[in-house]
Amino acid sequence: MAREGERSERGGERGERQERGRGRRREGGEDREQSEIVDKLVAINRVAKVVKGGKNFAFAALVVVGDQKGRIGYGHGKAREVPEAIRKATDEAKKSMVRVPLREGRTLHHDTQGRWGAGKVIMRSAPAGTGVIAGGPMRAVFDVLGIRDVVAKSTGSSNPYNMVRATVDALRRQASPRQIASKRGLKVQDIIARRTDGSGNAETA
């Protein structure tokens, strides 16, 4: 009986050690994922709430985050102090991250347009070496997303909130050749060949 009791105690201790090890690995993986995320402050402005005794002032922050490998998110936060507003916006942005397919990890697969309210944006894929030709909030989105070659233009409102949301709306419309091939029941090579032929005909014309 004593031996059986010792075995059960040893088994319990071994199980606890294994569980602690798994917990450390999970925490380490989460820490690495968080450390890879890059955030950028797009806009911050002071807002006021009129109350009976006067005005309550606070700060509103707009932040975009990404892993520079195809994931992007944006968030808005409001607080009495600037650091707290930025922290709230960053936490919200991390919760709303989406994945965008990129071509060769540096540019878009195809031209696209996005719209949110009065904000309108146009984005075009570009060859290597072009760089990021965009301004203001759009450049911040491309930087955290990991895009290195793109030509973009805002044709609507200059409000940073509308511009960021319109940019993310356009990025969500991106589709890789693999996704298009699965929808049409074709091979990826057929989609790529058609894209190459189309660009060649356009250059000839």
mmCIF file of N, CA, C and O in Angstrom, residues 32-124:
data_model
loop_
_atom_site.group_PDB
_atom_site.id
_atom_site.type_symbol
_atom_site.label_atom_id
_atom_site.label_comp_id
_atom_site.label_asym_id
_atom_site.label_seq_id
_atom_site.Cartn_x
_atom_site.Cartn_y
_atom_site.Cartn_z
ATOM 1 N N ARG A 32 6.167 36.154 -27.663
ATOM 2 C CA ARG A 32 6.848 36.354 -28.942
ATOM 3 C C ARG A 32 5.906 36.986 -29.953
ATOM 4 O O ARG A 32 6.309 37.861 -30.728
ATOM 5 N N GLU A 33 4.640 36.543 -29.966
ATOM 6 C CA GLU A 33 3.681 37.107 -30.913
ATOM 7 C C GLU A 33 3.440 38.581 -30.626
ATOM 8 O O GLU A 33 3.347 39.397 -31.549
ATOM 9 N N GLN A 34 3.331 38.936 -29.326
ATOM 10 C CA GLN A 34 3.120 40.331 -28.967
ATOM 11 C C GLN A 34 4.346 41.173 -29.316
ATOM 12 O O GLN A 34 4.221 42.329 -29.713
ATOM 13 N N SER A 35 5.550 40.615 -29.150
ATOM 14 C CA SER A 35 6.758 41.381 -29.425
ATOM 15 C C SER A 35 6.931 41.659 -30.908
ATOM 16 O O SER A 35 7.578 42.632 -31.287
ATOM 17 N N GLU A 36 6.361 40.830 -31.780
ATOM 18 C CA GLU A 36 6.475 41.028 -33.213
ATOM 19 C C GLU A 36 5.525 42.104 -33.725
ATOM 20 O O GLU A 36 5.675 42.574 -34.842
ATOM 21 N N ILE A 37 4.540 42.501 -32.947
ATOM 22 C CA ILE A 37 3.540 43.470 -33.383
ATOM 23 C C ILE A 37 4.110 44.882 -33.283
ATOM 24 O O ILE A 37 4.677 45.269 -32.261
ATOM 25 N N VAL A 38 3.944 45.655 -34.361
ATOM 26 C CA VAL A 38 4.408 47.037 -34.428
ATOM 27 C C VAL A 38 3.178 47.940 -34.412
ATOM 28 O O VAL A 38 2.186 47.665 -35.097
ATOM 29 N N ASP A 39 3.227 49.008 -33.625
ATOM 30 C CA ASP A 39 2.088 49.937 -33.567
ATOM 31 C C ASP A 39 2.548 51.335 -33.936
ATOM 32 O O ASP A 39 3.697 51.720 -33.683
ATOM 33 N N LYS A 40 1.631 52.089 -34.533
ATOM 34 C CA LYS A 40 1.922 53.473 -34.921
ATOM 35 C C LYS A 40 0.726 54.343 -34.562
ATOM 36 O O LYS A 40 -0.423 53.986 -34.814
ATOM 37 N N LEU A 41 1.034 55.493 -33.987
ATOM 38 C CA LEU A 41 0.003 56.464 -33.648
ATOM 39 C C LEU A 41 -0.313 57.301 -34.882
ATOM 40 O O LEU A 41 0.561 57.991 -35.410
ATOM 41 N N VAL A 42 -1.549 57.239 -35.343
ATOM 42 C CA VAL A 42 -1.946 57.958 -36.559
ATOM 43 C C VAL A 42 -2.425 59.366 -36.229
ATOM 44 O O VAL A 42 -2.049 60.337 -36.887
ATOM 45 N N ALA A 43 -3.272 59.496 -35.216
ATOM 46 C CA ALA A 43 -3.824 60.811 -34.879
ATOM 47 C C ALA A 43 -4.210 60.841 -33.414
ATOM 48 O O ALA A 43 -4.587 59.819 -32.839
ATOM 49 N N ILE A 44 -4.077 62.006 -32.828
ATOM 50 C CA ILE A 44 -4.528 62.220 -31.459
ATOM 51 C C ILE A 44 -5.084 63.639 -31.358
ATOM 52 O O ILE A 44 -4.476 64.586 -31.868
ATOM 53 N N ASN A 45 -6.242 63.781 -30.762
ATOM 54 C CA ASN A 45 -6.856 65.097 -30.647
ATOM 55 C C ASN A 45 -7.606 65.215 -29.319
ATOM 56 O O ASN A 45 -7.998 64.211 -28.724
ATOM 57 N N ARG A 46 -7.769 66.447 -28.880
ATOM 58 C CA ARG A 46 -8.444 66.698 -27.622
ATOM 59 C C ARG A 46 -9.936 66.870 -27.867
ATOM 60 O O ARG A 46 -10.353 67.585 -28.789
ATOM 61 N N VAL A 47 -10.737 66.217 -27.067
ATOM 62 C CA VAL A 47 -12.190 66.295 -27.192
ATOM 63 C C VAL A 47 -12.748 66.825 -25.876
ATOM 64 O O VAL A 47 -12.124 66.723 -24.818
ATOM 65 N N ALA A 48 -13.944 67.388 -25.941
ATOM 66 C CA ALA A 48 -14.567 67.988 -24.762
ATOM 67 C C ALA A 48 -16.012 67.532 -24.655
ATOM 68 O O ALA A 48 -16.726 67.403 -25.668
ATOM 69 N N LYS A 49 -16.424 67.269 -23.435
ATOM 70 C CA LYS A 49 -17.806 66.910 -23.147
ATOM 71 C C LYS A 49 -18.405 68.002 -22.267
ATOM 72 O O LYS A 49 -17.897 68.282 -21.172
ATOM 73 N N VAL A 50 -19.464 68.641 -22.743
ATOM 74 C CA VAL A 50 -20.091 69.737 -22.006
ATOM 75 C C VAL A 50 -21.028 69.159 -20.953
ATOM 76 O O VAL A 50 -21.941 68.396 -21.259
ATOM 77 N N VAL A 51 -20.776 69.524 -19.698
ATOM 78 C CA VAL A 51 -21.609 69.066 -18.582
ATOM 79 C C VAL A 51 -22.139 70.294 -17.839
ATOM 80 O O VAL A 51 -21.854 71.439 -18.199
ATOM 81 N N LYS A 52 -22.873 70.041 -16.795
ATOM 82 C CA LYS A 52 -23.518 71.130 -16.062
ATOM 83 C C LYS A 52 -22.498 72.092 -15.469
ATOM 84 O O LYS A 52 -22.710 73.312 -15.461
ATOM 85 N N GLY A 53 -21.400 71.579 -14.956
ATOM 86 C CA GLY A 53 -20.406 72.428 -14.322
ATOM 87 C C GLY A 53 -19.373 73.010 -15.268
ATOM 88 O O GLY A 53 -18.457 73.715 -14.831
ATOM 89 N N GLY A 54 -19.447 72.701 -16.553
ATOM 90 C CA GLY A 54 -18.467 73.220 -17.512
ATOM 91 C C GLY A 54 -18.143 72.189 -18.576
ATOM 92 O O GLY A 54 -19.041 71.594 -19.172
ATOM 93 N N LYS A 55 -16.861 71.940 -18.807
ATOM 94 C CA LYS A 55 -16.424 70.989 -19.832
ATOM 95 C C LYS A 55 -15.450 69.979 -19.232
ATOM 96 O O LYS A 55 -14.573 70.339 -18.453
ATOM 97 N N ASN A 56 -15.614 68.736 -19.646
ATOM 98 C CA ASN A 56 -14.671 67.676 -19.287
ATOM 99 C C ASN A 56 -13.814 67.375 -20.509
ATOM 100 O O ASN A 56 -14.336 66.944 -21.541
ATOM 101 N N PHE A 57 -12.520 67.625 -20.396
ATOM 102 C CA PHE A 57 -11.622 67.406 -21.526
ATOM 103 C C PHE A 57 -11.005 66.012 -21.462
ATOM 104 O O PHE A 57 -10.718 65.489 -20.386
ATOM 105 N N ALA A 58 -10.814 65.415 -22.648
ATOM 106 C CA ALA A 58 -10.183 64.100 -22.755
ATOM 107 C C ALA A 58 -9.410 64.062 -24.067
ATOM 108 O O ALA A 58 -9.438 65.016 -24.859
ATOM 109 N N PHE A 59 -8.718 62.958 -24.294
ATOM 110 C CA PHE A 59 -7.920 62.787 -25.511
ATOM 111 C C PHE A 59 -8.378 61.535 -26.249
ATOM 112 O O PHE A 59 -8.631 60.488 -25.623
ATOM 113 N N ALA A 60 -8.491 61.650 -27.568
ATOM 114 C CA ALA A 60 -8.874 60.519 -28.426
ATOM 115 C C ALA A 60 -7.690 60.162 -29.308
ATOM 116 O O ALA A 60 -7.068 61.045 -29.915
ATOM 117 N N ALA A 61 -7.360 58.872 -29.384
ATOM 118 C CA ALA A 61 -6.195 58.417 -30.146
ATOM 119 C C ALA A 61 -6.625 57.375 -31.171
ATOM 120 O O ALA A 61 -7.510 56.560 -30.911
ATOM 121 N N LEU A 62 -5.984 57.423 -32.330
ATOM 122 C CA LEU A 62 -6.185 56.436 -33.397
ATOM 123 C C LEU A 62 -4.860 55.730 -33.642
ATOM 124 O O LEU A 62 -3.849 56.392 -33.931
ATOM 125 N N VAL A 63 -4.842 54.414 -33.503
ATOM 126 C CA VAL A 63 -3.606 53.625 -33.598
ATOM 127 C C VAL A 63 -3.811 52.492 -34.592
ATOM 128 O O VAL A 63 -4.890 51.883 -34.653
ATOM 129 N N VAL A 64 -2.779 52.205 -35.390
ATOM 130 C CA VAL A 64 -2.777 51.036 -36.273
ATOM 131 C C VAL A 64 -1.660 50.102 -35.821
ATOM 132 O O VAL A 64 -0.591 50.562 -35.400
ATOM 133 N N VAL A 65 -1.916 48.811 -35.869
ATOM 134 C CA VAL A 65 -0.914 47.821 -35.468
ATOM 135 C C VAL A 65 -0.802 46.759 -36.555
ATOM 136 O O VAL A 65 -1.736 46.550 -37.340
ATOM 137 N N GLY A 66 0.343 46.089 -36.607
ATOM 138 C CA GLY A 66 0.565 45.019 -37.578
ATOM 139 C C GLY A 66 1.845 44.280 -37.245
ATOM 140 O O GLY A 66 2.662 44.741 -36.448
ATOM 141 N N ASP A 67 2.017 43.119 -37.872
ATOM 142 C CA ASP A 67 3.226 42.323 -37.657
ATOM 143 C C ASP A 67 4.212 42.459 -38.808
ATOM 144 O O ASP A 67 5.217 41.752 -38.847
ATOM 145 N N GLN A 68 3.931 43.364 -39.769
ATOM 146 C CA GLN A 68 4.766 43.581 -40.953
ATOM 147 C C GLN A 68 4.922 42.309 -41.783
ATOM 148 O O GLN A 68 5.875 42.166 -42.535
ATOM 149 N N LYS A 69 3.953 41.398 -41.627
ATOM 150 C CA LYS A 69 3.954 40.155 -42.400
ATOM 151 C C LYS A 69 2.569 39.855 -42.980
ATOM 152 O O LYS A 69 2.279 38.720 -43.321
ATOM 153 N N GLY A 70 1.721 40.888 -43.067
ATOM 154 C CA GLY A 70 0.415 40.682 -43.680
ATOM 155 C C GLY A 70 -0.768 40.788 -42.735
ATOM 156 O O GLY A 70 -1.892 40.545 -43.160
ATOM 157 N N ARG A 71 -0.537 41.159 -41.477
ATOM 158 C CA ARG A 71 -1.645 41.323 -40.539
ATOM 159 C C ARG A 71 -1.769 42.789 -40.155
ATOM 160 O O ARG A 71 -0.765 43.466 -39.929
ATOM 161 N N ILE A 72 -3.027 43.285 -40.052
ATOM 162 C CA ILE A 72 -3.269 44.698 -39.814
ATOM 163 C C ILE A 72 -4.507 44.848 -38.938
ATOM 164 O O ILE A 72 -5.435 44.049 -39.019
ATOM 165 N N GLY A 73 -4.482 45.876 -38.096
ATOM 166 C CA GLY A 73 -5.636 46.188 -37.266
ATOM 167 C C GLY A 73 -5.580 47.651 -36.862
ATOM 168 O O GLY A 73 -4.505 48.264 -36.839
ATOM 169 N N TYR A 74 -6.722 48.228 -36.556
ATOM 170 C CA TYR A 74 -6.762 49.618 -36.115
ATOM 171 C C TYR A 74 -7.729 49.737 -34.938
ATOM 172 O O TYR A 74 -8.638 48.927 -34.766
ATOM 173 N N GLY A 75 -7.501 50.749 -34.106
ATOM 174 C CA GLY A 75 -8.330 50.927 -32.936
ATOM 175 C C GLY A 75 -8.398 52.378 -32.512
ATOM 176 O O GLY A 75 -7.527 53.192 -32.846
ATOM 177 N N HIS A 76 -9.449 52.687 -31.749
ATOM 178 C CA HIS A 76 -9.689 54.045 -31.276
ATOM 179 C C HIS A 76 -9.864 53.998 -29.768
ATOM 180 O O HIS A 76 -10.567 53.134 -29.237
ATOM 181 N N GLY A 77 -9.193 54.912 -29.069
ATOM 182 C CA GLY A 77 -9.286 54.943 -27.616
ATOM 183 C C GLY A 77 -9.445 56.359 -27.102
ATOM 184 O O GLY A 77 -8.945 57.314 -27.713
ATOM 185 N N LYS A 78 -10.141 56.494 -25.979
ATOM 186 C CA LYS A 78 -10.379 57.814 -25.400
ATOM 187 C C LYS A 78 -10.149 57.743 -23.890
ATOM 188 O O LYS A 78 -10.603 56.803 -23.228
ATOM 189 N N ALA A 79 -9.443 58.742 -23.345
ATOM 190 C CA ALA A 79 -9.153 58.768 -21.914
ATOM 191 C C ALA A 79 -8.772 60.187 -21.507
ATOM 192 O O ALA A 79 -8.540 61.061 -22.353
ATOM 193 N N ARG A 80 -8.650 60.393 -20.183
ATOM 194 C CA ARG A 80 -8.272 61.710 -19.669
ATOM 195 C C ARG A 80 -6.803 62.023 -19.940
ATOM 196 O O ARG A 80 -6.425 63.188 -20.055
ATOM 197 N N GLU A 81 -5.976 60.987 -20.027
ATOM 198 C CA GLU A 81 -4.548 61.158 -20.267
ATOM 199 C C GLU A 81 -4.158 60.537 -21.606
ATOM 200 O O GLU A 81 -4.758 59.549 -22.046
ATOM 201 N N VAL A 82 -3.137 61.120 -22.245
ATOM 202 C CA VAL A 82 -2.708 60.648 -23.563
ATOM 203 C C VAL A 82 -2.207 59.205 -23.531
ATOM 204 O O VAL A 82 -2.608 58.390 -24.371
ATOM 205 N N PRO A 83 -1.328 58.812 -22.611
ATOM 206 C CA PRO A 83 -0.839 57.419 -22.609
ATOM 207 C C PRO A 83 -1.960 56.394 -22.450
ATOM 208 O O PRO A 83 -1.933 55.340 -23.093
ATOM 209 N N GLU A 84 -2.940 56.713 -21.619
ATOM 210 C CA GLU A 84 -4.050 55.774 -21.427
ATOM 211 C C GLU A 84 -4.900 55.665 -22.695
ATOM 212 O O GLU A 84 -5.356 54.573 -23.059
ATOM 213 N N ALA A 85 -5.107 56.783 -23.390
ATOM 214 C CA ALA A 85 -5.870 56.747 -24.645
ATOM 215 C C ALA A 85 -5.147 55.904 -25.695
ATOM 216 O O ALA A 85 -5.766 55.113 -26.415
ATOM 217 N N ILE A 86 -3.815 56.045 -25.770
ATOM 218 C CA ILE A 86 -3.040 55.259 -26.726
ATOM 219 C C ILE A 86 -3.092 53.775 -26.371
ATOM 220 O O ILE A 86 -3.203 52.911 -27.241
ATOM 221 N N ARG A 87 -3.015 53.471 -25.082
ATOM 222 C CA ARG A 87 -3.062 52.066 -24.649
ATOM 223 C C ARG A 87 -4.406 51.431 -25.012
ATOM 224 O O ARG A 87 -4.461 50.303 -25.513
ATOM 225 N N LYS A 88 -5.495 52.151 -24.772
ATOM 226 C CA LYS A 88 -6.821 51.625 -25.117
ATOM 227 C C LYS A 88 -6.941 51.397 -26.625
ATOM 228 O O LYS A 88 -7.474 50.369 -27.065
ATOM 229 N N ALA A 89 -6.456 52.356 -27.416
ATOM 230 C CA ALA A 89 -6.527 52.214 -28.872
ATOM 231 C C ALA A 89 -5.686 51.034 -29.349
ATOM 232 O O ALA A 89 -6.100 50.281 -30.243
ATOM 233 N N THR A 90 -4.516 50.848 -28.759
ATOM 234 C CA THR A 90 -3.643 49.733 -29.156
ATOM 235 C C THR A 90 -4.280 48.391 -28.820
ATOM 236 O O THR A 90 -4.238 47.454 -29.625
ATOM 237 N N ASP A 91 -4.878 48.275 -27.637
ATOM 238 C CA ASP A 91 -5.545 47.028 -27.253
ATOM 239 C C ASP A 91 -6.704 46.704 -28.196
ATOM 240 O O ASP A 91 -6.884 45.554 -28.601
ATOM 241 N N GLU A 92 -7.480 47.722 -28.552
ATOM 242 C CA GLU A 92 -8.599 47.496 -29.480
ATOM 243 C C GLU A 92 -8.095 47.088 -30.862
ATOM 244 O O GLU A 92 -8.683 46.232 -31.522
ATOM 245 N N ALA A 93 -6.981 47.710 -31.301
ATOM 246 C CA ALA A 93 -6.429 47.382 -32.619
ATOM 247 C C ALA A 93 -5.935 45.942 -32.667
ATOM 248 O O ALA A 93 -6.123 45.239 -33.669
ATOM 249 N N LYS A 94 -5.308 45.469 -31.588
ATOM 250 C CA LYS A 94 -4.807 44.099 -31.563
ATOM 251 C C LYS A 94 -5.942 43.082 -31.621
ATOM 252 O O LYS A 94 -5.777 41.977 -32.154
ATOM 253 N N LYS A 95 -7.107 43.436 -31.084
ATOM 254 C CA LYS A 95 -8.245 42.519 -31.094
ATOM 255 C C LYS A 95 -8.912 42.446 -32.466
ATOM 256 O O LYS A 95 -9.620 41.482 -32.759
ATOM 257 N N SER A 96 -8.707 43.476 -33.297
ATOM 258 C CA SER A 96 -9.402 43.534 -34.589
ATOM 259 C C SER A 96 -8.470 43.255 -35.762
ATOM 260 O O SER A 96 -8.752 43.680 -36.890
ATOM 261 N N MET A 97 -7.363 42.559 -35.538
ATOM 262 C CA MET A 97 -6.404 42.317 -36.608
ATOM 263 C C MET A 97 -6.942 41.324 -37.637
ATOM 264 O O MET A 97 -7.608 40.346 -37.284
ATOM 265 N N VAL A 98 -6.681 41.602 -38.910
ATOM 266 C CA VAL A 98 -7.078 40.727 -40.012
ATOM 267 C C VAL A 98 -5.847 40.448 -40.862
ATOM 268 O O VAL A 98 -4.871 41.208 -40.852
ATOM 269 N N ARG A 99 -5.893 39.351 -41.610
ATOM 270 C CA ARG A 99 -4.773 38.975 -42.476
ATOM 271 C C ARG A 99 -5.059 39.401 -43.912
ATOM 272 O O ARG A 99 -6.150 39.190 -44.432
ATOM 273 N N VAL A 100 -4.050 39.999 -44.557
ATOM 274 C CA VAL A 100 -4.165 40.465 -45.936
ATOM 275 C C VAL A 100 -3.153 39.706 -46.779
ATOM 276 O O VAL A 100 -1.953 39.703 -46.461
ATOM 277 N N PRO A 101 -3.583 39.044 -47.863
ATOM 278 C CA PRO A 101 -2.620 38.343 -48.726
ATOM 279 C C PRO A 101 -1.754 39.339 -49.492
ATOM 280 O O PRO A 101 -2.260 40.285 -50.088
ATOM 281 N N LEU A 102 -0.436 39.120 -49.459
ATOM 282 C CA LEU A 102 0.507 39.997 -50.142
ATOM 283 C C LEU A 102 1.236 39.231 -51.235
ATOM 284 O O LEU A 102 1.477 38.031 -51.108
ATOM 285 N N ARG A 103 1.605 39.929 -52.283
ATOM 286 C CA ARG A 103 2.339 39.335 -53.394
ATOM 287 C C ARG A 103 3.837 39.440 -53.113
ATOM 288 O O ARG A 103 4.362 40.552 -52.962
ATOM 289 N N GLU A 104 4.489 38.297 -53.005
ATOM 290 C CA GLU A 104 5.922 38.215 -52.710
ATOM 291 C C GLU A 104 6.260 38.890 -51.381
ATOM 292 O O GLU A 104 7.404 39.273 -51.145
ATOM 293 N N GLY A 105 5.250 39.081 -50.526
ATOM 294 C CA GLY A 105 5.472 39.685 -49.226
ATOM 295 C C GLY A 105 5.840 41.155 -49.264
ATOM 296 O O GLY A 105 6.321 41.701 -48.270
ATOM 297 N N ARG A 106 5.607 41.853 -50.411
ATOM 298 C CA ARG A 106 6.043 43.244 -50.511
ATOM 299 C C ARG A 106 5.014 44.169 -51.142
ATOM 300 O O ARG A 106 5.063 45.386 -50.927
ATOM 301 N N THR A 107 4.042 43.657 -51.924
ATOM 302 C CA THR A 107 3.085 44.521 -52.604
ATOM 303 C C THR A 107 1.727 43.819 -52.702
ATOM 304 O O THR A 107 1.556 42.695 -52.220
ATOM 305 N N LEU A 108 0.776 44.496 -53.353
ATOM 306 C CA LEU A 108 -0.569 43.953 -53.493
ATOM 307 C C LEU A 108 -0.639 42.978 -54.659
ATOM 308 O O LEU A 108 0.171 43.041 -55.582
ATOM 309 N N HIS A 109 -1.633 42.096 -54.629
ATOM 310 C CA HIS A 109 -1.839 41.171 -55.733
ATOM 311 C C HIS A 109 -2.493 41.863 -56.921
ATOM 312 O O HIS A 109 -2.245 41.500 -58.072
ATOM 313 N N HIS A 110 -3.344 42.848 -56.657
ATOM 314 C CA HIS A 110 -4.057 43.529 -57.745
ATOM 315 C C HIS A 110 -4.479 44.909 -57.264
ATOM 316 O O HIS A 110 -4.480 45.198 -56.059
ATOM 317 N N ASP A 111 -4.875 45.765 -58.218
ATOM 318 C CA ASP A 111 -5.360 47.097 -57.872
ATOM 319 C C ASP A 111 -6.704 46.986 -57.158
ATOM 320 O O ASP A 111 -7.498 46.076 -57.433
ATOM 321 N N THR A 112 -6.959 47.922 -56.278
ATOM 322 C CA THR A 112 -8.189 47.858 -55.502
ATOM 323 C C THR A 112 -8.601 49.245 -55.047
ATOM 324 O O THR A 112 -7.799 50.182 -55.068
ATOM 325 N N GLN A 113 -9.867 49.361 -54.646
ATOM 326 C CA GLN A 113 -10.410 50.608 -54.130
ATOM 327 C C GLN A 113 -11.142 50.326 -52.828
ATOM 328 O O GLN A 113 -11.669 49.235 -52.624
ATOM 329 N N GLY A 114 -11.161 51.323 -51.964
ATOM 330 C CA GLY A 114 -11.848 51.186 -50.684
ATOM 331 C C GLY A 114 -12.616 52.440 -50.354
ATOM 332 O O GLY A 114 -12.279 53.538 -50.807
ATOM 333 N N ARG A 115 -13.667 52.255 -49.545
ATOM 334 C CA ARG A 115 -14.488 53.405 -49.181
ATOM 335 C C ARG A 115 -15.049 53.213 -47.784
ATOM 336 O O ARG A 115 -15.433 52.107 -47.402
ATOM 337 N N TRP A 116 -15.071 54.306 -47.029
ATOM 338 C CA TRP A 116 -15.714 54.306 -45.726
ATOM 339 C C TRP A 116 -16.241 55.718 -45.480
ATOM 340 O O TRP A 116 -15.472 56.646 -45.310
ATOM 341 N N GLY A 117 -17.548 55.864 -45.486
ATOM 342 C CA GLY A 117 -18.124 57.189 -45.336
ATOM 343 C C GLY A 117 -17.711 58.078 -46.496
ATOM 344 O O GLY A 117 -17.908 57.745 -47.667
ATOM 345 N N ALA A 118 -17.126 59.231 -46.175
ATOM 346 C CA ALA A 118 -16.658 60.147 -47.211
ATOM 347 C C ALA A 118 -15.224 59.848 -47.634
ATOM 348 O O ALA A 118 -14.687 60.541 -48.500
ATOM 349 N N GLY A 119 -14.596 58.848 -47.016
ATOM 350 C CA GLY A 119 -13.227 58.502 -47.368
ATOM 351 C C GLY A 119 -13.162 57.538 -48.536
ATOM 352 O O GLY A 119 -13.833 56.507 -48.539
ATOM 353 N N LYS A 120 -12.353 57.857 -49.533
ATOM 354 C CA LYS A 120 -12.169 57.014 -50.710
ATOM 355 C C LYS A 120 -10.672 56.888 -50.994
ATOM 356 O O LYS A 120 -9.956 57.895 -50.985
ATOM 357 N N VAL A 121 -10.223 55.677 -51.259
ATOM 358 C CA VAL A 121 -8.807 55.457 -51.550
ATOM 359 C C VAL A 121 -8.672 54.541 -52.765
ATOM 360 O O VAL A 121 -9.540 53.704 -53.036
ATOM 361 N N ILE A 122 -7.579 54.728 -53.495
ATOM 362 C CA ILE A 122 -7.227 53.884 -54.636
ATOM 363 C C ILE A 122 -5.813 53.360 -54.400
ATOM 364 O O ILE A 122 -4.910 54.132 -54.065
ATOM 365 N N MET A 123 -5.622 52.061 -54.573
ATOM 366 C CA MET A 123 -4.305 51.456 -54.366
ATOM 367 C C MET A 123 -3.955 50.587 -55.557
ATOM 368 O O MET A 123 -4.814 49.867 -56.084
ATOM 369 N N ARG A 124 -2.691 50.654 -55.963
ATOM 370 C CA ARG A 124 -2.205 49.878 -57.099
ATOM 371 C C ARG A 124 -0.927 49.139 -56.726
ATOM 372 O O ARG A 124 -0.074 49.696 -56.019
#
